[in-house]
Amino acid sequence: MKYLPPLKCLQFFCVAGQLQSFKKAAEKLNVTQAAVSQQIRLLEDHLGLQLFERSARQTRLTEAGRRMLPFIESGFEELTNGVMSVTGDPRPDVLRISTLHSFTSLWLIPRLQEFQSKYPDIMVQLAPINELVDFKQSDIDLAIRMGRGGYSGLQEKKLLNEYLSLVASPSLLKGIDVKDPKQVFRLPWIDDTSRGIQEVLLACCKQFEIDRKTLVPVMESNNAVPLIESAVAGRGFMLANSSLVADHLRTGRLVNLLNYKSKSPYSLFLVAPESHFKWHKVQMFEQWFVPKVKASFADLDNW
């Protein structure tokens, strides 16, 4: 142990090496750029090696730096795991959840007050994002994802299978035979450009013998929220995740077209490092969230 450099030097090297920038490392560590440079210089002096190549335009690791970085990253991960195994959750009163924009707006926020009333000592902070968060580089506790599964290095809990349906507002369908593909596909098209939906759309068009190229959208986005709002307003029809339009279908604000339903390639998951699922706040949220989701979408298979 006496030959190891100071831990602070190694921490600064790890962050600077990952970001390939002293400036960005300083911002992440909440210190000055000069402080980062000083710690890296101390580490280089201690080792007798140059770890970074510095120039006016960029900072990059030397061969020695590249060889050392994975060991330092692994070491800090082990240190973190060791500390967490003893101390547990660093912020037991704050639950940070990363989730999809659409699921946040259309399902979670309208119901979240129930959880907060039940657990007033836990403050929920939502971080809507369509990409899976890097748990090692963030303070996120739990993620709600729509995906294929297989999240490397993370524990995942599948909640439900997702289905896709062709939907539209009844106000758009006056004089339209909703069982006639040719009439339906002449309606204004609202295009969700999300990859999973586009995969199913191609199969849908093939099934109804429709040329995908003839679908010229009046609106397109990978954010389902404004698209569904437009469909409810009668601006067009769309292929939508059943879970996101469930309430609209039940109330009749949207109706299913052509009796079409297809299993999505994506499913809903809870995702986090395995240790996070042992934290009290995550367990309390999971115990509330999972039955709520399953009850809310129990009839998806029937549509």
mmCIF file of N, CA, C and O in Angstrom, residues 123-175:
data_model
loop_
_atom_site.group_PDB
_atom_site.id
_atom_site.type_symbol
_atom_site.label_atom_id
_atom_site.label_comp_id
_atom_site.label_asym_id
_atom_site.label_seq_id
_atom_site.Cartn_x
_atom_site.Cartn_y
_atom_site.Cartn_z
ATOM 1 N N MET A 123 -38.515 11.784 -1.378
ATOM 2 C CA MET A 123 -38.726 12.774 -2.430
ATOM 3 C C MET A 123 -38.347 12.150 -3.773
ATOM 4 O O MET A 123 -37.216 11.720 -3.972
ATOM 5 N N VAL A 124 -39.306 12.119 -4.697
ATOM 6 C CA VAL A 124 -39.071 11.535 -6.010
ATOM 7 C C VAL A 124 -38.623 12.618 -6.981
ATOM 8 O O VAL A 124 -39.261 13.665 -7.106
ATOM 9 N N GLN A 125 -37.516 12.359 -7.661
ATOM 10 C CA GLN A 125 -37.019 13.248 -8.709
ATOM 11 C C GLN A 125 -36.988 12.464 -10.018
ATOM 12 O O GLN A 125 -36.386 11.399 -10.085
ATOM 13 N N LEU A 126 -37.673 12.990 -11.044
ATOM 14 C CA LEU A 126 -37.750 12.315 -12.330
ATOM 15 C C LEU A 126 -36.752 12.910 -13.310
ATOM 16 O O LEU A 126 -36.586 14.129 -13.371
ATOM 17 N N ALA A 127 -36.115 12.049 -14.073
ATOM 18 C CA ALA A 127 -35.171 12.477 -15.105
ATOM 19 C C ALA A 127 -35.598 11.834 -16.421
ATOM 20 O O ALA A 127 -35.098 10.760 -16.786
ATOM 21 N N PRO A 128 -36.548 12.461 -17.145
ATOM 22 C CA PRO A 128 -37.027 11.869 -18.400
ATOM 23 C C PRO A 128 -35.934 11.879 -19.471
ATOM 24 O O PRO A 128 -35.357 12.914 -19.769
ATOM 25 N N ILE A 129 -35.666 10.716 -20.035
ATOM 26 C CA ILE A 129 -34.676 10.588 -21.099
ATOM 27 C C ILE A 129 -34.984 9.306 -21.855
ATOM 28 O O ILE A 129 -35.426 8.318 -21.253
ATOM 29 N N ASN A 130 -34.782 9.297 -23.160
ATOM 30 C CA ASN A 130 -35.121 8.134 -23.965
ATOM 31 C C ASN A 130 -33.992 7.117 -24.062
ATOM 32 O O ASN A 130 -34.181 6.039 -24.609
ATOM 33 N N GLU A 131 -32.798 7.444 -23.528
ATOM 34 C CA GLU A 131 -31.676 6.515 -23.549
ATOM 35 C C GLU A 131 -31.439 5.968 -22.140
ATOM 36 O O GLU A 131 -31.712 6.638 -21.158
ATOM 37 N N LEU A 132 -30.924 4.745 -22.080
ATOM 38 C CA LEU A 132 -30.608 4.161 -20.782
ATOM 39 C C LEU A 132 -29.458 4.920 -20.140
ATOM 40 O O LEU A 132 -28.420 5.143 -20.759
ATOM 41 N N VAL A 133 -29.641 5.316 -18.891
ATOM 42 C CA VAL A 133 -28.650 6.109 -18.179
ATOM 43 C C VAL A 133 -27.444 5.247 -17.809
ATOM 44 O O VAL A 133 -27.558 4.028 -17.642
ATOM 45 N N ASP A 134 -26.283 5.873 -17.707
ATOM 46 C CA ASP A 134 -25.079 5.207 -17.214
ATOM 47 C C ASP A 134 -25.066 5.360 -15.698
ATOM 48 O O ASP A 134 -24.794 6.445 -15.172
ATOM 49 N N PHE A 135 -25.381 4.296 -14.978
ATOM 50 C CA PHE A 135 -25.489 4.372 -13.517
ATOM 51 C C PHE A 135 -24.160 4.726 -12.862
ATOM 52 O O PHE A 135 -24.135 5.313 -11.784
ATOM 53 N N LYS A 136 -23.045 4.385 -13.519
ATOM 54 C CA LYS A 136 -21.740 4.676 -12.923
ATOM 55 C C LYS A 136 -21.408 6.156 -13.002
ATOM 56 O O LYS A 136 -20.623 6.662 -12.201
ATOM 57 N N GLN A 137 -21.998 6.860 -13.968
ATOM 58 C CA GLN A 137 -21.665 8.261 -14.185
ATOM 59 C C GLN A 137 -22.783 9.204 -13.733
ATOM 60 O O GLN A 137 -22.754 10.383 -14.051
ATOM 61 N N SER A 138 -23.756 8.690 -13.014
ATOM 62 C CA SER A 138 -24.885 9.526 -12.609
ATOM 63 C C SER A 138 -25.332 9.146 -11.203
ATOM 64 O O SER A 138 -24.853 8.177 -10.613
ATOM 65 N N ASP A 139 -26.276 9.922 -10.667
ATOM 66 C CA ASP A 139 -26.831 9.619 -9.353
ATOM 67 C C ASP A 139 -28.229 9.024 -9.465
ATOM 68 O O ASP A 139 -29.027 9.090 -8.533
ATOM 69 N N ILE A 140 -28.546 8.419 -10.611
ATOM 70 C CA ILE A 140 -29.835 7.779 -10.822
ATOM 71 C C ILE A 140 -29.917 6.495 -9.992
ATOM 72 O O ILE A 140 -28.964 5.713 -9.935
ATOM 73 N N ASP A 141 -31.063 6.289 -9.341
ATOM 74 C CA ASP A 141 -31.257 5.098 -8.510
ATOM 75 C C ASP A 141 -31.932 3.963 -9.269
ATOM 76 O O ASP A 141 -31.658 2.789 -9.015
ATOM 77 N N LEU A 142 -32.838 4.318 -10.189
ATOM 78 C CA LEU A 142 -33.671 3.312 -10.838
ATOM 79 C C LEU A 142 -34.084 3.829 -12.216
ATOM 80 O O LEU A 142 -34.281 5.039 -12.389
ATOM 81 N N ALA A 143 -34.228 2.928 -13.184
ATOM 82 C CA ALA A 143 -34.667 3.318 -14.523
ATOM 83 C C ALA A 143 -35.891 2.510 -14.919
ATOM 84 O O ALA A 143 -35.990 1.315 -14.612
ATOM 85 N N ILE A 144 -36.828 3.181 -15.581
ATOM 86 C CA ILE A 144 -37.972 2.522 -16.199
ATOM 87 C C ILE A 144 -37.742 2.589 -17.695
ATOM 88 O O ILE A 144 -37.695 3.678 -18.267
ATOM 89 N N ARG A 145 -37.549 1.433 -18.330
ATOM 90 C CA ARG A 145 -37.166 1.411 -19.733
ATOM 91 C C ARG A 145 -38.146 0.603 -20.568
ATOM 92 O O ARG A 145 -38.726 -0.375 -20.089
ATOM 93 N N MET A 146 -38.285 1.016 -21.822
ATOM 94 C CA MET A 146 -39.001 0.228 -22.819
ATOM 95 C C MET A 146 -37.934 -0.306 -23.770
ATOM 96 O O MET A 146 -37.292 0.476 -24.483
ATOM 97 N N GLY A 147 -37.705 -1.601 -23.747
ATOM 98 C CA GLY A 147 -36.616 -2.133 -24.550
ATOM 99 C C GLY A 147 -36.723 -3.630 -24.763
ATOM 100 O O GLY A 147 -37.747 -4.254 -24.464
ATOM 101 N N ARG A 148 -35.635 -4.213 -25.253
ATOM 102 C CA ARG A 148 -35.589 -5.648 -25.555
ATOM 103 C C ARG A 148 -35.043 -6.463 -24.400
ATOM 104 O O ARG A 148 -35.014 -7.700 -24.465
ATOM 105 N N GLY A 149 -34.539 -5.801 -23.346
ATOM 106 C CA GLY A 149 -33.892 -6.518 -22.266
ATOM 107 C C GLY A 149 -32.423 -6.744 -22.581
ATOM 108 O O GLY A 149 -31.901 -6.256 -23.579
ATOM 109 N N GLY A 150 -31.756 -7.501 -21.722
ATOM 110 C CA GLY A 150 -30.345 -7.783 -21.925
ATOM 111 C C GLY A 150 -29.461 -6.603 -21.593
ATOM 112 O O GLY A 150 -28.507 -6.319 -22.320
ATOM 113 N N TYR A 151 -29.778 -5.890 -20.503
ATOM 114 C CA TYR A 151 -28.992 -4.725 -20.096
ATOM 115 C C TYR A 151 -27.749 -5.195 -19.352
ATOM 116 O O TYR A 151 -27.824 -5.595 -18.185
ATOM 117 N N SER A 152 -26.620 -5.130 -20.018
ATOM 118 C CA SER A 152 -25.377 -5.710 -19.510
ATOM 119 C C SER A 152 -24.967 -5.106 -18.172
ATOM 120 O O SER A 152 -24.946 -3.887 -18.005
ATOM 121 N N GLY A 153 -24.649 -5.972 -17.221
ATOM 122 C CA GLY A 153 -24.164 -5.540 -15.918
ATOM 123 C C GLY A 153 -25.233 -5.009 -14.997
ATOM 124 O O GLY A 153 -24.919 -4.529 -13.898
ATOM 125 N N LEU A 154 -26.497 -5.078 -15.403
ATOM 126 C CA LEU A 154 -27.593 -4.539 -14.612
ATOM 127 C C LEU A 154 -28.639 -5.619 -14.354
ATOM 128 O O LEU A 154 -28.765 -6.574 -15.116
ATOM 129 N N GLN A 155 -29.385 -5.446 -13.286
ATOM 130 C CA GLN A 155 -30.517 -6.327 -13.036
ATOM 131 C C GLN A 155 -31.754 -5.725 -13.699
ATOM 132 O O GLN A 155 -31.985 -4.518 -13.631
ATOM 133 N N GLU A 156 -32.529 -6.556 -14.355
ATOM 134 C CA GLU A 156 -33.741 -6.080 -15.037
ATOM 135 C C GLU A 156 -34.932 -6.909 -14.585
ATOM 136 O O GLU A 156 -34.828 -8.115 -14.343
ATOM 137 N N LYS A 157 -36.070 -6.245 -14.455
ATOM 138 C CA LYS A 157 -37.301 -6.919 -14.051
ATOM 139 C C LYS A 157 -38.379 -6.573 -15.071
ATOM 140 O O LYS A 157 -38.827 -5.430 -15.149
ATOM 141 N N LYS A 158 -38.772 -7.571 -15.854
ATOM 142 C CA LYS A 158 -39.771 -7.351 -16.900
ATOM 143 C C LYS A 158 -41.156 -7.206 -16.269
ATOM 144 O O LYS A 158 -41.566 -8.014 -15.435
ATOM 145 N N LEU A 159 -41.875 -6.161 -16.684
ATOM 146 C CA LEU A 159 -43.175 -5.869 -16.098
ATOM 147 C C LEU A 159 -44.332 -6.309 -16.979
ATOM 148 O O LEU A 159 -45.325 -6.831 -16.489
ATOM 149 N N LEU A 160 -44.230 -6.059 -18.272
ATOM 150 C CA LEU A 160 -45.327 -6.446 -19.154
ATOM 151 C C LEU A 160 -44.870 -6.463 -20.600
ATOM 152 O O LEU A 160 -43.892 -5.815 -20.972
ATOM 153 N N ASN A 161 -45.593 -7.227 -21.408
ATOM 154 C CA ASN A 161 -45.403 -7.196 -22.847
ATOM 155 C C ASN A 161 -46.162 -6.005 -23.415
ATOM 156 O O ASN A 161 -47.235 -5.649 -22.927
ATOM 157 N N GLU A 162 -45.611 -5.387 -24.422
ATOM 158 C CA GLU A 162 -46.235 -4.221 -25.036
ATOM 159 C C GLU A 162 -46.835 -4.609 -26.384
ATOM 160 O O GLU A 162 -46.324 -5.496 -27.076
ATOM 161 N N TYR A 163 -47.933 -3.961 -26.720
ATOM 162 C CA TYR A 163 -48.582 -4.166 -28.013
ATOM 163 C C TYR A 163 -48.718 -2.830 -28.730
ATOM 164 O O TYR A 163 -48.750 -1.773 -28.099
ATOM 165 N N LEU A 164 -48.794 -2.905 -30.037
ATOM 166 C CA LEU A 164 -48.978 -1.716 -30.862
ATOM 167 C C LEU A 164 -50.314 -1.809 -31.578
ATOM 168 O O LEU A 164 -50.678 -2.873 -32.091
ATOM 169 N N SER A 165 -51.029 -0.693 -31.615
ATOM 170 C CA SER A 165 -52.339 -0.649 -32.261
ATOM 171 C C SER A 165 -52.423 0.553 -33.178
ATOM 172 O O SER A 165 -51.802 1.592 -32.929
ATOM 173 N N LEU A 166 -53.215 0.404 -34.250
ATOM 174 C CA LEU A 166 -53.563 1.544 -35.096
ATOM 175 C C LEU A 166 -54.748 2.247 -34.452
ATOM 176 O O LEU A 166 -55.782 1.628 -34.193
ATOM 177 N N VAL A 167 -54.589 3.550 -34.163
ATOM 178 C CA VAL A 167 -55.633 4.264 -33.441
ATOM 179 C C VAL A 167 -55.909 5.612 -34.092
ATOM 180 O O VAL A 167 -55.060 6.186 -34.784
ATOM 181 N N ALA A 168 -57.124 6.112 -33.840
ATOM 182 C CA ALA A 168 -57.513 7.439 -34.319
ATOM 183 C C ALA A 168 -58.685 7.925 -33.497
ATOM 184 O O ALA A 168 -59.373 7.142 -32.814
ATOM 185 N N SER A 169 -58.931 9.224 -33.567
ATOM 186 C CA SER A 169 -60.085 9.814 -32.904
ATOM 187 C C SER A 169 -61.350 9.520 -33.709
ATOM 188 O O SER A 169 -61.320 9.541 -34.945
ATOM 189 N N PRO A 170 -62.469 9.240 -33.042
ATOM 190 C CA PRO A 170 -63.729 9.038 -33.773
ATOM 191 C C PRO A 170 -64.090 10.222 -34.668
ATOM 192 O O PRO A 170 -64.731 10.041 -35.703
ATOM 193 N N SER A 171 -63.644 11.439 -34.279
ATOM 194 C CA SER A 171 -63.976 12.619 -35.086
ATOM 195 C C SER A 171 -63.321 12.577 -36.459
ATOM 196 O O SER A 171 -63.767 13.260 -37.385
ATOM 197 N N LEU A 172 -62.263 11.777 -36.617
ATOM 198 C CA LEU A 172 -61.563 11.668 -37.901
ATOM 199 C C LEU A 172 -62.217 10.640 -38.814
ATOM 200 O O LEU A 172 -61.927 10.603 -40.013
ATOM 201 N N LEU A 173 -63.116 9.840 -38.266
ATOM 202 C CA LEU A 173 -63.560 8.638 -38.970
ATOM 203 C C LEU A 173 -64.962 8.744 -39.560
ATOM 204 O O LEU A 173 -65.532 7.729 -39.962
ATOM 205 N N LYS A 174 -65.512 9.935 -39.612
ATOM 206 C CA LYS A 174 -66.860 10.098 -40.168
ATOM 207 C C LYS A 174 -66.854 9.705 -41.646
ATOM 208 O O LYS A 174 -66.075 10.222 -42.440
ATOM 209 N N GLY A 175 -67.729 8.767 -41.991
ATOM 210 C CA GLY A 175 -67.821 8.301 -43.370
ATOM 211 C C GLY A 175 -66.745 7.312 -43.756
ATOM 212 O O GLY A 175 -66.630 6.961 -44.933
#
